[in-house]
Amino acid sequence: MNEGVNGFRAIGKYHTEPSFRFRAYDDRPDRLKQQVEAEIASGGRGWRLLKLEWQYDLVILFENFRAWIRRLDRDFDRAA
C-alpha cells in the first residue's frame, strides 16, 4: 500500500515541476523486442506472442507520439 502512495506522490511531484522532463532513454522497446524474438525462436505462436507484439507496438507508438509532441512544443516556442 505504501508503494502506491509513494508512486502517486512521485507522479504528482513530476507534474508540478516548472518544466516537464522526459526520460533520456527508455529500454522498454528493446526489452519487448527481445522478448518477442525469444518467443518466436522458441516456437511460440499463441496468445503470449500476440500479447508481446501488441505491447511492443503500443510502446513504439507512444514513444513516437511523445517525440512528436516534444517537436511540436519546441517549434511552438520558437514561433513566439
Coordinates of N, CA and C in Angstrom, one line a residue:
M1 N 0.8 -1.2 0.0 CA 0.0 0.0 0.0 C 0.9 1.3 0.0
N2 N 1.9 1.2 0.8 CA 2.8 2.4 0.9 C 3.5 2.7 -0.5
E3 N 3.8 1.6 -1.2 CA 4.5 1.8 -2.5 C 3.6 2.6 -3.5
G4 N 2.3 2.3 -3.4 CA 1.4 3.0 -4.3 C 1.3 4.5 -4.0
V5 N 1.3 4.8 -2.7 CA 1.2 6.2 -2.2 C 2.5 6.9 -2.6
N6 N 3.6 6.3 -2.4 CA 4.9 6.9 -2.8 C 5.0 7.1 -4.3
G7 N 4.5 6.1 -5.1 CA 4.5 6.3 -6.5 C 3.6 7.4 -7.0
F8 N 2.4 7.5 -6.3 CA 1.5 8.6 -6.7 C 2.1 10.0 -6.3
R9 N 2.8 10.1 -5.2 CA 3.4 11.3 -4.8 C 4.5 11.7 -5.8
A10 N 5.2 10.7 -6.3 CA 6.3 10.9 -7.3 C 5.7 11.5 -8.6
I11 N 4.5 10.9 -9.0 CA 3.9 11.4 -10.2 C 3.4 12.8 -10.0
G12 N 2.8 13.1 -8.8 CA 2.4 14.5 -8.6 C 3.5 15.5 -8.6
K13 N 4.7 15.1 -8.0 CA 5.8 15.9 -7.9 C 6.3 16.1 -9.4
Y14 N 6.3 15.1 -10.2 CA 6.8 15.1 -11.5 C 6.0 16.2 -12.3
H15 N 4.7 16.3 -12.1 CA 3.9 17.2 -12.9 C 3.9 18.6 -12.4
T16 N 4.4 18.8 -11.2 CA 4.4 20.2 -10.6 C 5.7 20.9 -10.8
E17 N 6.7 20.2 -11.4 CA 7.9 20.9 -11.6 C 7.8 22.0 -12.7
P18 N 8.6 23.0 -12.7 CA 8.4 24.1 -13.7 C 8.5 23.6 -15.1
S19 N 9.4 22.7 -15.4 CA 9.5 22.2 -16.8 C 9.3 20.6 -16.7
F20 N 8.5 20.2 -17.6 CA 8.2 18.7 -17.7 C 9.5 18.0 -18.3
R21 N 9.9 17.0 -17.6 CA 11.1 16.3 -18.0 C 10.8 15.0 -18.6
F22 N 11.4 14.6 -19.7 CA 11.3 13.3 -20.3 C 12.5 12.5 -19.9
R23 N 12.2 11.2 -19.9 CA 13.4 10.3 -19.7 C 14.3 10.3 -20.9
A24 N 15.6 10.3 -20.6 CA 16.5 10.4 -21.7 C 16.5 9.1 -22.6
Y25 N 16.3 8.0 -22.0 CA 16.3 6.7 -22.7 C 15.4 5.7 -22.0
D26 N 14.5 5.1 -22.7 CA 13.6 4.1 -22.2 C 14.0 2.8 -22.8
D27 N 14.3 1.8 -22.0 CA 14.7 0.5 -22.6 C 13.6 -0.5 -22.8
R28 N 12.3 -0.1 -22.6 CA 11.2 -1.0 -22.8 C 11.1 -1.5 -24.2
P29 N 11.2 -0.6 -25.2 CA 11.1 -1.2 -26.6 C 12.2 -2.3 -26.9
D30 N 13.4 -2.1 -26.4 CA 14.4 -3.1 -26.6 C 14.1 -4.4 -25.9
R31 N 13.6 -4.2 -24.6 CA 13.3 -5.4 -23.8 C 12.1 -6.2 -24.5
L32 N 11.1 -5.5 -24.9 CA 10.0 -6.1 -25.5 C 10.3 -6.8 -26.8
K33 N 11.2 -6.1 -27.6 CA 11.6 -6.7 -28.9 C 12.4 -8.0 -28.6
Q34 N 13.3 -8.0 -27.6 CA 14.0 -9.2 -27.3 C 13.0 -10.3 -26.8
Q35 N 12.0 -10.0 -26.1 CA 11.0 -11.0 -25.6 C 10.3 -11.6 -26.8
V36 N 9.9 -10.7 -27.8 CA 9.2 -11.2 -28.9 C 10.0 -12.1 -29.7
E37 N 11.3 -11.7 -30.0 CA 12.2 -12.6 -30.7 C 12.5 -13.9 -30.0
A38 N 12.6 -13.9 -28.7 CA 12.8 -15.1 -27.9 C 11.6 -16.0 -28.0
E39 N 10.4 -15.4 -28.0 CA 9.1 -16.2 -28.1 C 9.0 -16.8 -29.5
I40 N 9.4 -16.1 -30.5 CA 9.3 -16.6 -31.9 C 10.4 -17.7 -32.0
A41 N 11.6 -17.5 -31.5 CA 12.6 -18.6 -31.6 C 12.2 -19.8 -30.8
S42 N 11.5 -19.7 -29.8 CA 11.1 -20.9 -29.0 C 9.8 -21.6 -29.7
G43 N 9.4 -21.1 -30.8 CA 8.3 -21.7 -31.5 C 6.9 -21.2 -31.0
G44 N 6.9 -20.1 -30.3 CA 5.7 -19.6 -29.8 C 4.8 -19.0 -30.9
R45 N 3.5 -19.4 -30.8 CA 2.6 -18.9 -31.8 C 1.2 -18.7 -31.2
G46 N 1.2 -18.5 -29.9 CA -0.1 -18.3 -29.2 C -0.4 -16.9 -28.7
W47 N -1.2 -16.9 -27.7 CA -1.6 -15.6 -27.1 C -0.5 -14.8 -26.5
R48 N 0.5 -15.5 -25.9 CA 1.7 -14.8 -25.3 C 2.4 -14.0 -26.4
L49 N 2.6 -14.6 -27.6 CA 3.3 -13.9 -28.6 C 2.5 -12.7 -29.1
L50 N 1.2 -12.9 -29.3 CA 0.3 -11.8 -29.7 C 0.4 -10.7 -28.7
K51 N 0.3 -11.0 -27.4 CA 0.3 -10.0 -26.3 C 1.6 -9.2 -26.3
L52 N 2.8 -9.9 -26.5 CA 4.1 -9.3 -26.5 C 4.2 -8.4 -27.8
E53 N 3.7 -8.8 -28.9 CA 3.7 -8.0 -30.1 C 2.9 -6.7 -29.9
W54 N 1.7 -6.9 -29.3 CA 0.9 -5.7 -29.1 C 1.5 -4.7 -28.1
Q55 N 2.1 -5.2 -27.1 CA 2.8 -4.4 -26.1 C 3.9 -3.6 -26.8
Y56 N 4.7 -4.3 -27.6 CA 5.8 -3.7 -28.4 C 5.3 -2.6 -29.3
D57 N 4.2 -2.9 -30.0 CA 3.7 -1.9 -31.0 C 3.2 -0.7 -30.2
L58 N 2.5 -0.9 -29.1 CA 2.0 0.3 -28.4 C 3.1 1.1 -27.8
V59 N 4.2 0.5 -27.3 CA 5.3 1.2 -26.7 C 5.9 2.1 -27.8
I60 N 6.1 1.5 -29.0 CA 6.7 2.2 -30.1 C 5.8 3.4 -30.5
L61 N 4.5 3.1 -30.6 CA 3.5 4.2 -31.0 C 3.6 5.3 -30.0
F62 N 3.6 5.0 -28.7 CA 3.6 6.1 -27.7 C 4.9 6.8 -27.7
E63 N 6.0 6.1 -27.9 CA 7.3 6.8 -27.9 C 7.4 7.8 -29.1
N64 N 6.8 7.4 -30.3 CA 6.8 8.3 -31.4 C 5.9 9.4 -31.1
F65 N 4.8 9.2 -30.5 CA 3.9 10.3 -30.1 C 4.5 11.3 -29.2
R66 N 5.3 10.8 -28.2 CA 6.0 11.7 -27.3 C 7.0 12.6 -28.0
A67 N 7.7 11.9 -29.0 CA 8.7 12.6 -29.7 C 8.1 13.7 -30.6
W68 N 6.9 13.4 -31.2 CA 6.2 14.4 -32.0 C 5.7 15.5 -31.1
I69 N 5.2 15.3 -29.9 CA 4.7 16.3 -29.0 C 5.9 17.2 -28.6
R70 N 7.1 16.6 -28.3 CA 8.3 17.4 -28.0 C 8.6 18.3 -29.1
R71 N 8.6 17.8 -30.4 CA 9.0 18.6 -31.5 C 8.0 19.7 -31.7
L72 N 6.7 19.4 -31.5 CA 5.6 20.4 -31.7 C 5.8 21.5 -30.6
D73 N 6.1 21.2 -29.4 CA 6.3 22.1 -28.3 C 7.6 23.0 -28.6
R74 N 8.6 22.4 -29.1 CA 9.8 23.1 -29.4 C 9.6 24.1 -30.5
D75 N 8.9 23.7 -31.6 CA 8.6 24.6 -32.7 C 7.6 25.7 -32.3
F76 N 6.7 25.4 -31.4 CA 5.8 26.4 -30.9 C 6.5 27.5 -30.1
D77 N 7.5 27.1 -29.3 CA 8.2 28.0 -28.5 C 9.0 29.0 -29.4
R78 N 9.5 28.5 -30.5 CA 10.3 29.3 -31.4 C 9.4 30.4 -32.2
A79 N 8.2 30.0 -32.4 CA 7.3 30.9 -33.1 C 6.9 32.2 -32.3
A80 N 7.1 32.1 -31.0 CA 6.7 33.2 -30.1 C 7.6 34.4 -30.2

